[in-house]
Amino acid sequence: MHTVIDPKIMYFGTSVILISTLNQDGTSNLAPMSSGWWLNQSCMLGMSSRSQTVENLIRTQQCVLNLPSIDLIPAIEQLTLLTGSNPVPESKAERGYRYEGDKFGIAGLTPVPSHQVGAPRVLECPVQLEAMLQAVHPFEQPSSLVAMEVRIVRVHIDEQLQVEGHPNYIDPARWKPMIMNFCEYFGLGEQLSTSRLAPVFGPK
Ligand SMILES: Cc1cc2nc3c(=O)[nH]c(=O)nc-3n(C[C@H](O)[C@H](O)[C@H](O)COP(=O)(O)O)c2cc1C
């Protein structure tokens, strides 16, 4: 039996992305988000334009998409309900957000220099994707939401994720993404079966 419901959110489960950007004063900002999806060499990021991250991305055209593994849930929790925007936008203040200028410090994470963008990478994240902004699309107007299309220009991964003998392939059995599923954290279960698509994109 199915029934009709009216859910407040449609967070059916996507990976958490920790975006680093550069603030106007040269310090760095860090923000968790999960409304992202991947296509070819690009990623589409759904965010509120009232965030410091969007402001920084539009100004600098650059960011790093750091992908945390499930062991970084405590760090993501430290960053929750924080913003790099000062003053805190009214709509966020009402929801309990506060300003934090040192996101790396408060989360116990380590900034390391990127190769092609100004924003730092997060050392503790097994995947770090340097990216350039390609386009900003309005989303669900009228609202503050935007979809930002970014192109990945450099991929850094923890060597342990590489497929042996195939350095440009990531082993899906070793990568443990952090999934936000209706505002709660989950990991992935074990692999269930092989896919007929795997030979098309996987190592030959
Ligand atoms: C796990 C998680 C996922 C989130 N996903 C999104 C998202 O997809 N889009 C968004 O606009 N905000 C999302 N947020 C809220 C942002 O982190 C929040 O707006 C934050 O203040 C942004 O930081 P900034 O203002 O310093 O950029 C998420 C927060 C958490 C903890």
PDB file of N, CA and C in Angstrom, residues 21 28 47 69 99 117 141 169 191 200:
ATOM      1  N   THR A  21      36.726  26.998   0.542  1.00  0.00           N
ATOM      2  CA  THR A  21      36.810  28.185  -0.325  1.00  0.00           C
ATOM      3  C   THR A  21      37.667  29.233   0.386  1.00  0.00           C
ATOM      4  N   SER A  28      40.496  30.799   5.108  1.00  0.00           N
ATOM      5  CA  SER A  28      39.681  29.818   4.385  1.00  0.00           C
ATOM      6  C   SER A  28      38.401  29.470   5.131  1.00  0.00           C
ATOM      7  N   MET A  47      23.047  24.910  -3.292  1.00  0.00           N
ATOM      8  CA  MET A  47      23.275  25.611  -2.019  1.00  0.00           C
ATOM      9  C   MET A  47      22.471  26.898  -1.933  1.00  0.00           C
ATOM     10  N   SER A  69      35.187  10.514   4.658  1.00  0.00           N
ATOM     11  CA  SER A  69      34.777   9.135   4.874  1.00  0.00           C
ATOM     12  C   SER A  69      33.960   9.093   6.166  1.00  0.00           C
ATOM     13  N   TYR A  99      28.417  32.474  13.865  1.00  0.00           N
ATOM     14  CA  TYR A  99      29.596  32.739  13.026  1.00  0.00           C
ATOM     15  C   TYR A  99      30.812  32.001  13.579  1.00  0.00           C
ATOM     16  N   VAL A 117      44.137  25.620  -7.371  1.00  0.00           N
ATOM     17  CA  VAL A 117      43.194  26.615  -6.848  1.00  0.00           C
ATOM     18  C   VAL A 117      43.751  27.170  -5.538  1.00  0.00           C
ATOM     19  N   GLN A 141      12.984  29.118  -8.197  1.00  0.00           N
ATOM     20  CA  GLN A 141      12.713  30.546  -7.978  1.00  0.00           C
ATOM     21  C   GLN A 141      11.258  30.776  -7.606  1.00  0.00           C
ATOM     22  N   TYR A 169      42.092   4.501 -11.266  1.00  0.00           N
ATOM     23  CA  TYR A 169      40.772   3.966 -10.908  1.00  0.00           C
ATOM     24  C   TYR A 169      40.627   3.891  -9.393  1.00  0.00           C
ATOM     25  N   GLN A 191      28.929  -4.607  -0.865  1.00  0.00           N
ATOM     26  CA  GLN A 191      28.529  -4.740  -2.268  1.00  0.00           C
ATOM     27  C   GLN A 191      27.546  -5.902  -2.403  1.00  0.00           C
ATOM     28  N   VAL A 200      32.292  -1.250 -18.544  1.00  0.00           N
ATOM     29  CA  VAL A 200      32.273  -0.114 -19.479  1.00  0.00           C
ATOM     30  C   VAL A 200      33.180   1.009 -18.965  1.00  0.00           C
TER      31      VAL A 200
END
